[in-house]
Coordinates of C-alpha atoms in Angstrom, one line a residue:
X1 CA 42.3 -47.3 -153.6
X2 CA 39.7 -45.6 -155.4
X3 CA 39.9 -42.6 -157.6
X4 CA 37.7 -40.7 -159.2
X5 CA 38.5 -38.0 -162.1
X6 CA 35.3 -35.5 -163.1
X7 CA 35.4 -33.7 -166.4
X8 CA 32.5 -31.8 -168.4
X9 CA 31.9 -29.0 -166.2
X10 CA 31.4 -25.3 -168.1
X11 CA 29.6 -22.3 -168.7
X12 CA 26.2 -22.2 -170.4
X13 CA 23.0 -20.1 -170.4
X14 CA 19.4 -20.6 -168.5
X15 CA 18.0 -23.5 -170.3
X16 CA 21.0 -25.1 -171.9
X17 CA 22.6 -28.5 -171.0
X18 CA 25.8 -30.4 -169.9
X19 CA 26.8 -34.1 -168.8
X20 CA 29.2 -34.1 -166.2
X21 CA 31.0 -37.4 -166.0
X22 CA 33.2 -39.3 -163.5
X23 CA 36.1 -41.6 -164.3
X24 CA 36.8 -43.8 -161.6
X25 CA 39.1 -46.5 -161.0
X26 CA 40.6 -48.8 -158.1
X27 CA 37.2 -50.3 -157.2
X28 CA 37.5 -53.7 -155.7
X29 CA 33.7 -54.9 -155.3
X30 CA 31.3 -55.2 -157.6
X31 CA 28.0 -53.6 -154.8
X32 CA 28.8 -49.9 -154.3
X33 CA 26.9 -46.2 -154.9
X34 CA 27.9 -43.3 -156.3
X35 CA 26.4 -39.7 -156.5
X36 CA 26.4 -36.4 -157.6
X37 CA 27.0 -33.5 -155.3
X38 CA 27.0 -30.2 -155.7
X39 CA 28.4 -26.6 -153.5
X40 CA 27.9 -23.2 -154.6
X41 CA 29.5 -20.1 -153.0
X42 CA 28.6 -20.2 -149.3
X43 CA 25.9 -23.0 -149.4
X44 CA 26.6 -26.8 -148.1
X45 CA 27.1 -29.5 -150.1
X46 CA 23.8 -31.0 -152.0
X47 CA 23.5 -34.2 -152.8
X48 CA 21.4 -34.1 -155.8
X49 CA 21.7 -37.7 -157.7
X50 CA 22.7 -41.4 -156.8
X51 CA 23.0 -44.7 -158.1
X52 CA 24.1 -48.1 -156.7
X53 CA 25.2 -51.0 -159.0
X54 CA 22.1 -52.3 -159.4
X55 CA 20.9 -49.6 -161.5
X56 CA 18.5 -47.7 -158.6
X57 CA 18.8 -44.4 -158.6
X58 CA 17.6 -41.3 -156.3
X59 CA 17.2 -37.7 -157.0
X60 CA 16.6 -34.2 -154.8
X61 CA 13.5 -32.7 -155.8
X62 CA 15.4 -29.3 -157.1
X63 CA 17.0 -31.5 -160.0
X64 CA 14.2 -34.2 -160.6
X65 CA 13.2 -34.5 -164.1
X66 CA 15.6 -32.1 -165.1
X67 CA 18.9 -34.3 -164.4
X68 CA 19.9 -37.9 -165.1
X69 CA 22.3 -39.9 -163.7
X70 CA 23.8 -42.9 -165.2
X71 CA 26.6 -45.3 -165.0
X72 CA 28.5 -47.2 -168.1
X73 CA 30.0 -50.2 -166.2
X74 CA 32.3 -51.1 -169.2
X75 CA 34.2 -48.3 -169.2
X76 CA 33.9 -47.2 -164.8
X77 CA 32.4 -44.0 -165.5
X78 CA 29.3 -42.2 -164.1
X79 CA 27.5 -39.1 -165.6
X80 CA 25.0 -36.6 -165.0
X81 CA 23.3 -35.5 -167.8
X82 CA 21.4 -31.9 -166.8
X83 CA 18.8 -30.2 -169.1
X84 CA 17.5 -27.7 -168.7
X85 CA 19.9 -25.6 -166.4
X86 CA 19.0 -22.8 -164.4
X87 CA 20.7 -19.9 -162.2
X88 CA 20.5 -21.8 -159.6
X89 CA 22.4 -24.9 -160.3
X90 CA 25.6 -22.9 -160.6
X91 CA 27.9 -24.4 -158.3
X92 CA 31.3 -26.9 -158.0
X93 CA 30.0 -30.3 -158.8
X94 CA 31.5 -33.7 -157.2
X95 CA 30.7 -37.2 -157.9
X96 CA 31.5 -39.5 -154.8
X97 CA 31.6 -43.2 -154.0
X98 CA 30.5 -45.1 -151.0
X99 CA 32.5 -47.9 -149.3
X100 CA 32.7 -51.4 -151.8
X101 CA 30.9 -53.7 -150.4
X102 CA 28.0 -51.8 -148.8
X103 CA 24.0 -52.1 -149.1
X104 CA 21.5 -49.3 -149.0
X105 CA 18.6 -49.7 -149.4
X106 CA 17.3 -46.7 -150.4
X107 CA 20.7 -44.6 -152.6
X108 CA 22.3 -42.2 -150.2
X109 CA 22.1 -38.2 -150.7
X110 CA 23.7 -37.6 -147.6
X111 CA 27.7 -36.7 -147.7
X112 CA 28.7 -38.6 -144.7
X113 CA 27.5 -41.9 -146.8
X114 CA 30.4 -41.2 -149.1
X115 CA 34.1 -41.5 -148.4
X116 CA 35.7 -41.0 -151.5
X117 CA 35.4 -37.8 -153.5
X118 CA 36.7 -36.2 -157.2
X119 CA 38.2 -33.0 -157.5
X120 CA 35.2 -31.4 -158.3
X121 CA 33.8 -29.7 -161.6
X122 CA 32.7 -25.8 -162.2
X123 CA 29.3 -25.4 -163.6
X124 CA 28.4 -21.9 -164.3
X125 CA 24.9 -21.1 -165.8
X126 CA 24.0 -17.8 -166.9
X127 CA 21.0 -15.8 -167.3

């Protein structure tokens, strides 16, 4: 069963940065995806960055160029590093994994692609 753990959420001021990052464990395949998600107050979830084991990756446009995401295979953790944080990015931040096993060819941003979610992460940027 997988699990995943996210850590490295915070406050911070318009402009500043944070890497979020997602321990995850119990993965039995080595072809999967996982992504970044985020819901603020009232909104949907967002999926805003993905990645599938072979390294391609997929952003929305309101985080392109701004956020990365990455993956360290040696130690099962995925991160977003975010730079240049605005307002609008405050919200509860997820990272998620899709079924082991699975192929996409293009990295899903769509929630329903996912069916295994951390506890979430508060990001809070001020003004």
């Amino acid at each position: 069963q997988v699990q995943l753990v996210e850590s490295g959420g915070g406050s911070v001021q318009s402009g500043g940065s944070l890497r979020l990052s997602c321990a995850a464990s119990g993965y039995t395949s080595s072809r999967y995806c996982m992504g970044w998600f985020r819901q603020a107050a009232g909104k949907e979830r967002e999926g805003i960055a993905s990645i599938c084991s072979d390294s391609r990756t997929r952003y929305a446009a309101s985080v392109k160029g701004r956020f990365t995401i990455s993956q360290d295979n040696a130690k099962n953790t995925l991160y977003l590093q975010m730079n240049s944080l605005r307002p609008e990015d405050t919200a509860m931040y997820y990272c998620a994994a899709t079924s082991a096993g699975g192929y996409y060819p293009i990295p899903p941003l769509y929630p329903y692609n996912y069916n295994t979610w951390g506890q979430g992460t508060q990001v809070t940027v001020s003004s």
